[in-house]
Coordinates of C-alpha atoms in Angstrom, one line a residue:
M1 CA 180.0 86.7 144.5
A2 CA 182.0 89.2 146.6
K3 CA 185.0 90.9 145.0
K4 CA 188.4 89.8 146.0
Y5 CA 191.4 92.2 146.4
L6 CA 195.1 91.4 147.0
L7 CA 197.3 93.9 148.8
F8 CA 200.9 93.0 148.0
G9 CA 203.3 94.6 150.4
L10 CA 202.5 96.4 153.6
G11 CA 204.0 99.9 153.1
R12 CA 202.2 102.9 154.4
T13 CA 200.2 103.3 151.2
N14 CA 198.7 99.8 151.3
L15 CA 198.0 100.0 155.1
A16 CA 196.1 103.3 154.5
L17 CA 194.3 101.6 151.5
L18 CA 193.3 98.7 153.7
D19 CA 191.5 101.1 156.1
L20 CA 189.8 102.8 153.1
I21 CA 188.6 99.6 151.6
L22 CA 187.2 98.4 154.9
K23 CA 185.3 101.7 155.2
V24 CA 183.8 101.9 151.7
E25 CA 183.6 98.2 150.6
P26 CA 183.3 96.1 153.8
E27 CA 182.0 93.2 151.8
V28 CA 185.2 92.8 149.8
L29 CA 187.4 89.8 150.6
I30 CA 190.9 91.1 151.2
Q31 CA 194.1 89.0 151.2
I32 CA 197.6 90.3 152.1
S33 CA 200.8 88.9 150.7
L34 CA 204.5 89.9 150.5
D35 CA 207.9 88.4 149.7
G36 CA 208.6 87.6 153.4
D37 CA 206.8 85.2 155.7
V38 CA 203.9 85.8 158.1
T39 CA 206.2 87.1 160.9
Q40 CA 206.5 90.4 158.9
V41 CA 202.8 90.9 159.0
P42 CA 201.2 92.7 162.0
I43 CA 199.5 90.2 164.3
N44 CA 196.0 91.7 163.8
L45 CA 196.4 91.3 160.0
R46 CA 197.7 87.8 159.9
P47 CA 194.3 86.2 159.3
L48 CA 194.4 87.9 155.9
Y49 CA 197.9 86.6 155.0
L50 CA 198.4 84.4 152.0
P51 CA 201.9 83.1 151.2
F52 CA 203.3 84.2 147.9
T53 CA 203.7 80.6 146.7
E54 CA 200.0 80.1 147.0
L55 CA 199.0 83.2 144.9
P56 CA 198.9 81.3 141.5
N57 CA 196.0 79.2 143.0
H58 CA 193.9 82.3 143.5
S59 CA 192.3 85.0 141.2
F60 CA 191.7 88.6 142.2
D61 CA 189.5 91.4 141.0
A62 CA 192.3 93.9 141.7
I63 CA 195.9 93.7 142.9
F64 CA 197.4 96.7 144.7
V65 CA 201.2 96.7 144.9
V66 CA 203.3 99.0 147.0
P67 CA 205.7 101.2 145.1
G68 CA 208.8 99.4 146.4
V69 CA 208.1 96.2 144.5
P70 CA 210.2 96.3 141.2
A71 CA 208.7 96.0 137.8
S72 CA 210.4 92.6 137.2
H73 CA 208.5 91.0 140.1
P74 CA 206.2 88.1 139.1
V75 CA 203.3 89.6 140.9
Y76 CA 202.9 92.0 137.9
D77 CA 202.1 89.0 135.7
M78 CA 199.1 87.9 137.9
G79 CA 196.6 90.3 136.5
Q80 CA 195.5 93.9 136.8
V81 CA 197.9 95.7 139.1
H82 CA 196.7 99.0 140.5
N83 CA 197.9 101.8 142.7
E84 CA 196.1 103.1 145.8
I85 CA 196.0 106.6 144.4
E86 CA 193.5 105.8 141.7
Y87 CA 191.3 103.9 144.2
A88 CA 191.3 106.7 146.7
A89 CA 190.7 109.4 144.1
R90 CA 187.3 107.9 143.3
F91 CA 186.1 109.1 146.7
M92 CA 187.3 112.7 146.4
Q93 CA 185.2 113.9 143.5
K94 CA 185.1 117.5 144.7
T95 CA 188.9 117.7 144.8
R96 CA 191.1 118.9 141.9
F97 CA 194.3 116.9 141.3
I98 CA 197.6 118.2 140.0
G99 CA 200.4 115.8 139.1
I100 CA 204.2 116.5 139.4
T101 CA 207.0 114.2 138.4
G102 CA 210.6 114.3 137.3
S103 CA 214.0 113.1 138.3
V104 CA 215.1 116.1 140.2
G105 CA 213.1 118.7 142.2
K106 CA 209.7 117.1 142.2
S107 CA 209.3 117.2 146.0
T108 CA 210.3 120.8 146.2
A109 CA 207.9 121.7 143.4
T110 CA 205.1 119.7 145.0
M111 CA 205.4 121.4 148.4
L112 CA 205.9 124.8 146.8
L113 CA 202.8 124.6 144.6
S114 CA 200.7 123.4 147.5
S115 CA 202.0 126.4 149.6
M116 CA 201.2 128.8 146.7
L117 CA 197.6 127.4 146.5
R118 CA 197.1 127.9 150.2
H119 CA 198.5 131.5 149.8
L120 CA 195.7 132.1 147.3
G121 CA 193.2 131.0 149.9
Y122 CA 192.5 127.4 148.7
T123 CA 192.7 124.4 150.9
S124 CA 195.5 122.1 149.5
E125 CA 197.2 118.9 150.6
V126 CA 200.2 116.9 149.2
A127 CA 200.1 113.2 148.7
G128 CA 201.5 110.4 146.5
N129 CA 205.2 110.0 146.9
I130 CA 205.4 112.5 149.7
G131 CA 202.9 113.7 152.3
I132 CA 200.3 111.2 153.6
P133 CA 198.7 108.5 151.5
L134 CA 195.8 109.7 149.4
S135 CA 193.7 106.9 151.0
S136 CA 194.1 108.7 154.3
L137 CA 192.9 112.0 152.8
A138 CA 189.9 110.1 151.3
I139 CA 188.9 108.7 154.7
K140 CA 189.1 112.2 156.2
A141 CA 186.9 113.5 153.3
F142 CA 184.0 111.4 154.5
D143 CA 183.8 113.4 157.8
Q144 CA 185.0 116.8 156.8
E145 CA 185.1 119.1 153.7
P146 CA 187.7 117.7 151.2
P147 CA 190.6 119.9 150.1
D148 CA 190.1 122.1 147.1
F149 CA 193.4 120.7 145.6
V150 CA 195.7 117.7 146.1
V151 CA 199.1 118.1 144.6
L152 CA 200.4 114.6 143.8
E153 CA 204.1 113.9 143.6
L154 CA 204.1 110.9 141.3
S155 CA 207.0 108.5 141.1
S156 CA 207.9 106.4 138.2
F157 CA 206.9 103.4 140.3
Q158 CA 203.4 104.8 140.8
L159 CA 203.0 105.8 137.2
H160 CA 204.1 102.4 136.0
V161 CA 200.7 100.9 137.2
L162 CA 198.5 104.0 137.5
K163 CA 195.1 103.9 135.8
G164 CA 191.9 106.0 135.8
L165 CA 193.2 109.3 137.4
C166 CA 192.1 112.7 136.1
L167 CA 194.5 115.6 136.5
D168 CA 193.7 119.3 136.0
T169 CA 197.4 119.9 135.0
A170 CA 200.7 118.0 135.2
I171 CA 204.4 118.7 134.8
L172 CA 207.4 116.6 133.9
L173 CA 210.3 118.7 135.3
N174 CA 213.2 116.8 133.8
L175 CA 214.4 113.3 133.1
E176 CA 217.8 111.7 134.1
P177 CA 218.8 108.0 134.6
N178 CA 217.4 106.8 138.0
H179 CA 215.8 103.8 139.6
L180 CA 217.4 101.4 137.2
D181 CA 217.4 98.8 140.0
W182 CA 213.6 99.0 139.8
H183 CA 212.8 99.5 136.1
R184 CA 213.9 97.0 133.5
S185 CA 215.5 99.6 131.4
Y186 CA 216.0 103.4 131.1
Q187 CA 213.5 103.3 128.2
E188 CA 210.9 101.9 130.5
Y189 CA 211.7 104.6 133.1
Q190 CA 211.2 107.3 130.5
T191 CA 208.0 105.7 129.3
D192 CA 206.5 105.5 132.8
K193 CA 207.4 109.1 133.6
L194 CA 205.8 110.4 130.4
R195 CA 202.6 108.5 131.3
I196 CA 201.7 111.4 133.6
F197 CA 200.2 113.2 130.6
D198 CA 197.9 110.3 129.8
F199 CA 195.9 111.4 132.9
L200 CA 195.2 115.0 131.9
D201 CA 191.5 115.7 131.9
A202 CA 190.0 116.5 128.5
G203 CA 191.1 119.9 127.3
R204 CA 193.7 120.3 129.9
L205 CA 197.4 121.1 129.3
G206 CA 200.6 120.2 131.0
L207 CA 204.3 121.3 131.0
C208 CA 207.1 119.2 129.9
S209 CA 210.9 119.5 129.7
K210 CA 211.6 120.8 126.2
D211 CA 214.1 117.9 125.6
L212 CA 211.2 115.5 125.7
M213 CA 208.6 117.4 123.7
H214 CA 208.8 114.9 120.9
R215 CA 207.5 112.2 123.2
P216 CA 204.1 113.3 124.7
K217 CA 200.9 113.3 122.7
A218 CA 200.6 116.4 120.5
G219 CA 198.4 119.2 121.9
K220 CA 198.7 118.1 125.5
V221 CA 201.8 119.9 126.7
L222 CA 203.8 123.1 126.5
P223 CA 207.6 123.2 126.8
L224 CA 209.6 124.3 129.8
D225 CA 212.6 126.6 129.4
S226 CA 211.0 128.3 126.4
C227 CA 209.8 131.9 127.0
H228 CA 208.1 132.0 123.6
R229 CA 206.3 128.7 123.1
G230 CA 205.8 127.7 126.8
L231 CA 207.2 128.6 130.2
G232 CA 210.5 130.2 130.7
L233 CA 212.6 132.1 133.2
N234 CA 214.7 135.1 132.2
G235 CA 216.6 136.3 135.2
S236 CA 213.9 136.8 137.8
E237 CA 211.2 137.3 135.1
I238 CA 208.6 134.6 134.4
W239 CA 207.5 134.3 130.8
F240 CA 204.5 132.3 129.5
Q241 CA 203.9 132.0 125.8
N242 CA 205.8 135.2 124.9
A243 CA 204.3 137.3 127.7
K244 CA 205.8 138.3 131.0
I245 CA 203.4 137.1 133.7
G246 CA 205.5 138.0 136.8
N247 CA 208.7 137.9 138.8
V248 CA 210.2 135.5 141.3
P249 CA 209.7 137.0 144.7
E250 CA 213.0 137.9 146.4
A251 CA 212.2 135.6 149.4
V252 CA 212.1 132.6 147.1
A253 CA 215.0 133.5 144.9
S254 CA 216.9 130.3 145.8
F255 CA 213.9 128.3 144.4
A256 CA 213.5 130.5 141.3
W257 CA 213.2 127.7 138.7
S258 CA 210.8 125.6 140.9
Y259 CA 208.7 128.7 141.6
S260 CA 208.5 129.5 137.9
C261 CA 207.3 126.0 137.1
C262 CA 204.6 126.3 139.8
A263 CA 203.6 129.7 138.5
G264 CA 203.2 128.1 135.1
M265 CA 200.9 125.4 136.4
L266 CA 198.8 128.1 138.1
Q267 CA 198.7 130.0 134.9
L268 CA 197.4 126.9 133.1
L269 CA 194.7 126.7 135.7
G270 CA 193.8 130.4 135.4
L271 CA 194.9 131.1 139.0
Y272 CA 198.2 132.9 138.8
E273 CA 198.0 136.5 139.9
K274 CA 201.5 138.1 140.3
S275 CA 200.3 140.8 142.7
R276 CA 199.2 138.1 145.1
F277 CA 202.7 136.7 145.5
E278 CA 204.7 139.8 146.2
D279 CA 204.9 138.8 149.9
F280 CA 205.1 135.0 149.3
S281 CA 207.9 133.0 151.1
F282 CA 208.9 129.4 151.2
S283 CA 211.5 127.8 153.5
G284 CA 212.2 124.6 151.5
L285 CA 212.2 121.0 152.5
N286 CA 213.9 119.1 155.3
H287 CA 216.9 117.2 154.1
R288 CA 217.1 119.1 150.8
M289 CA 220.1 121.5 150.8
Q290 CA 219.3 122.3 154.5
T291 CA 222.0 124.0 156.5
I292 CA 222.0 122.2 159.8
G293 CA 224.8 123.9 161.6
T294 CA 228.1 125.7 161.5
V295 CA 231.2 124.5 163.4
K296 CA 234.3 126.8 163.5
G297 CA 233.2 128.5 160.3
V298 CA 232.4 125.3 158.4
R299 CA 228.8 125.0 157.2
F300 CA 227.2 121.6 157.3
I301 CA 224.5 120.9 154.7
D302 CA 222.0 118.0 154.8
D303 CA 221.0 117.0 151.3
S304 CA 220.1 113.4 152.2
K305 CA 217.1 113.5 149.9
S306 CA 219.5 113.5 146.9
T307 CA 219.4 109.8 146.2
A308 CA 220.4 110.0 142.5
P309 CA 223.4 111.5 140.7
A310 CA 221.3 114.1 138.9
S311 CA 220.0 115.4 142.3
T312 CA 223.5 115.7 143.6
M313 CA 224.6 117.6 140.5
F314 CA 221.7 119.9 141.1
A315 CA 222.8 120.5 144.7
L316 CA 226.4 121.1 143.7
R317 CA 225.4 123.9 141.3
S318 CA 223.8 125.7 144.2
M319 CA 226.9 125.6 146.5
P320 CA 228.4 129.1 147.0
E321 CA 231.5 127.9 148.7
E322 CA 234.8 127.7 146.7
N323 CA 236.1 124.7 148.6
F324 CA 234.0 122.0 150.3
T325 CA 233.7 118.3 151.3
L326 CA 231.3 116.0 149.5
I327 CA 229.9 112.8 151.1
L328 CA 228.6 110.2 148.6
G329 CA 227.2 106.7 149.1
G330 CA 224.5 104.4 150.2
K331 CA 222.6 101.7 148.2
S332 CA 223.1 101.6 144.5
K333 CA 220.1 102.2 142.2
G334 CA 221.7 100.8 139.1
V335 CA 222.8 104.0 137.6
N336 CA 226.0 104.3 135.5
L337 CA 228.4 105.9 138.0
S338 CA 231.2 106.4 135.4
V339 CA 229.1 109.1 133.8
F340 CA 228.5 110.6 137.2
I341 CA 232.2 110.8 137.8
K342 CA 232.8 112.6 134.5
D343 CA 230.0 115.1 135.4
L344 CA 231.5 115.6 138.9
C345 CA 234.8 116.7 137.4
E346 CA 233.1 120.0 136.8
F347 CA 233.6 120.6 140.5
K348 CA 237.0 118.9 140.9
Q349 CA 238.8 122.1 141.8
R350 CA 236.3 122.9 144.5
I351 CA 235.8 119.5 146.1
S352 CA 238.6 119.5 148.7
L353 CA 237.7 116.1 150.1
L354 CA 235.5 113.3 148.7
V355 CA 234.1 110.9 151.3
L356 CA 232.6 107.6 150.0
Y357 CA 230.7 104.9 151.9
G358 CA 228.5 101.9 151.0
D359 CA 228.0 101.0 147.4
M360 CA 230.0 104.0 146.2
I361 CA 233.2 102.4 147.4
P362 CA 233.9 100.3 144.3
M363 CA 234.2 103.6 142.4
A364 CA 237.0 104.9 144.7
L365 CA 239.8 104.1 142.3
E366 CA 238.0 105.8 139.3
F367 CA 237.4 108.9 141.5
K368 CA 241.1 108.9 142.4
Q369 CA 242.2 108.5 138.8
A370 CA 240.0 111.5 137.9
G371 CA 242.0 113.6 140.4
F372 CA 239.8 113.6 143.5
F373 CA 241.2 113.3 147.0
V374 CA 239.2 110.3 148.3
I375 CA 238.7 108.6 151.7
F376 CA 236.2 105.8 152.2
A377 CA 234.6 103.3 154.6
R378 CA 231.9 100.7 154.2
Q379 CA 229.8 101.6 157.2
W380 CA 228.3 105.0 158.0
E381 CA 229.9 105.3 161.5
E382 CA 233.3 104.4 160.1
M383 CA 232.8 107.0 157.4
L384 CA 232.1 109.7 159.9
L385 CA 235.2 108.7 161.9
G386 CA 237.3 109.1 158.7
L387 CA 235.7 112.5 158.1
M388 CA 236.7 113.7 161.5
E389 CA 240.3 112.4 161.0
N390 CA 240.6 114.5 157.9
R391 CA 239.0 117.7 159.1
E392 CA 241.9 119.8 157.9
F393 CA 240.7 119.1 154.3
W394 CA 237.0 120.1 154.9
G395 CA 237.1 123.5 153.3
S396 CA 234.3 125.9 154.0
A397 CA 231.5 123.4 154.0
V398 CA 230.6 119.7 154.4
L399 CA 227.8 118.6 152.1
L400 CA 226.0 115.3 152.5
S401 CA 224.5 114.7 149.0
P402 CA 224.8 111.0 148.7
A403 CA 223.6 110.3 145.1
M404 CA 222.4 106.9 146.3
S405 CA 219.5 105.4 148.3
S406 CA 219.7 105.3 152.1
L407 CA 218.2 101.8 152.3
D408 CA 221.5 100.0 152.9
Q409 CA 221.9 101.3 156.5
F410 CA 218.9 103.4 157.2
V411 CA 215.1 103.0 156.9
S412 CA 214.8 106.3 154.9
F413 CA 216.6 109.3 153.7
E414 CA 215.1 111.2 156.6
A415 CA 216.8 108.8 159.1
R416 CA 220.1 109.3 157.3
G417 CA 219.7 113.1 157.5
I418 CA 218.9 112.9 161.2
A419 CA 222.0 110.8 161.8
F420 CA 224.1 113.4 160.1
R421 CA 222.5 116.1 162.2
E422 CA 223.3 114.1 165.4
F423 CA 226.9 113.8 164.2
I424 CA 227.2 117.5 163.8
Q425 CA 225.8 118.2 167.3
K426 CA 228.5 116.0 168.8
I427 CA 231.4 117.9 167.2

């Protein structure tokens, strides 16, 4: 009897997976389902559609769920749930995989490491939570030489169901409360993030935030921020197990910590050569602390990718301006915002204007009681109008670092960042 797969959800990963399955297992019976009705399914795929209410009447050999479906969804109780990454990796046997996760900075580290590998002369791609779906890379690998490396940014959603992946090295950069609208508890979020080390190939080592060293399996990881026992950064010097292995190039000084983490992973792979990186440069990511314009001496920074309080705090610590405006808001991810407000008080004397929109508005009174000058509006456009009406309070910069998801009023954080750029261009 032919195998039967269910693809639950039609995000970009499952659409790419569908193409891969049709190429490598054309005999498999594929069904598609989602929470909505058939009108949300592309016309050409509607013959594969199965209403969610009918799923209990069927059995499947594998269920592939898109990352946006939360852990509490009943589809997870139907059987073996998988991720497209593990399926696609089976068809890229010549490629070496590196895994990166964390609450803050994982996209920057992923792109940076891939850039460093290319600088060394290797072919490298990024996939997982950023880049293109691994299934798309697997399809390409049938017709052309596969990349030497794929650097995978792995979200907690993906790690929640991931099975059967072999990583040459892995890193857990840090861990802060996030995605509590998806996970059933912070404990589950922690557990899923730490699962990245379960996929280290035999004899391989990873790097882990030293605060979490008591959690991973013994012998599999070395600590971050520890010059003696693991990987550490002392000024611009990179230390690995009590030996200096190099310096952060001047051109990437603003990414010093991320660069040191990537150097540590290359060291674990036996690939780091400090002399090869003296001329290395890296421009960073779009929508991550990206200066998008200056208007009458005021710098505008797009940090729309900061969708959690920890990311926003990371951004604030890199702000050189003494006085600036901060824009917060979007769709809540279930994080305790009272803790965030207390943390934000570190910058109270420097934040000249605090602008709130969306799900951040219920916290307006608490922000005011903490001593912030606050304006707010529910909708994005109304918020921008209020920002313009209070331009005398802007200070030297205006920072969009929302600490919340963009999915209340935008399809992605990229779309939110583009809308902010368009606003700047009209001033």
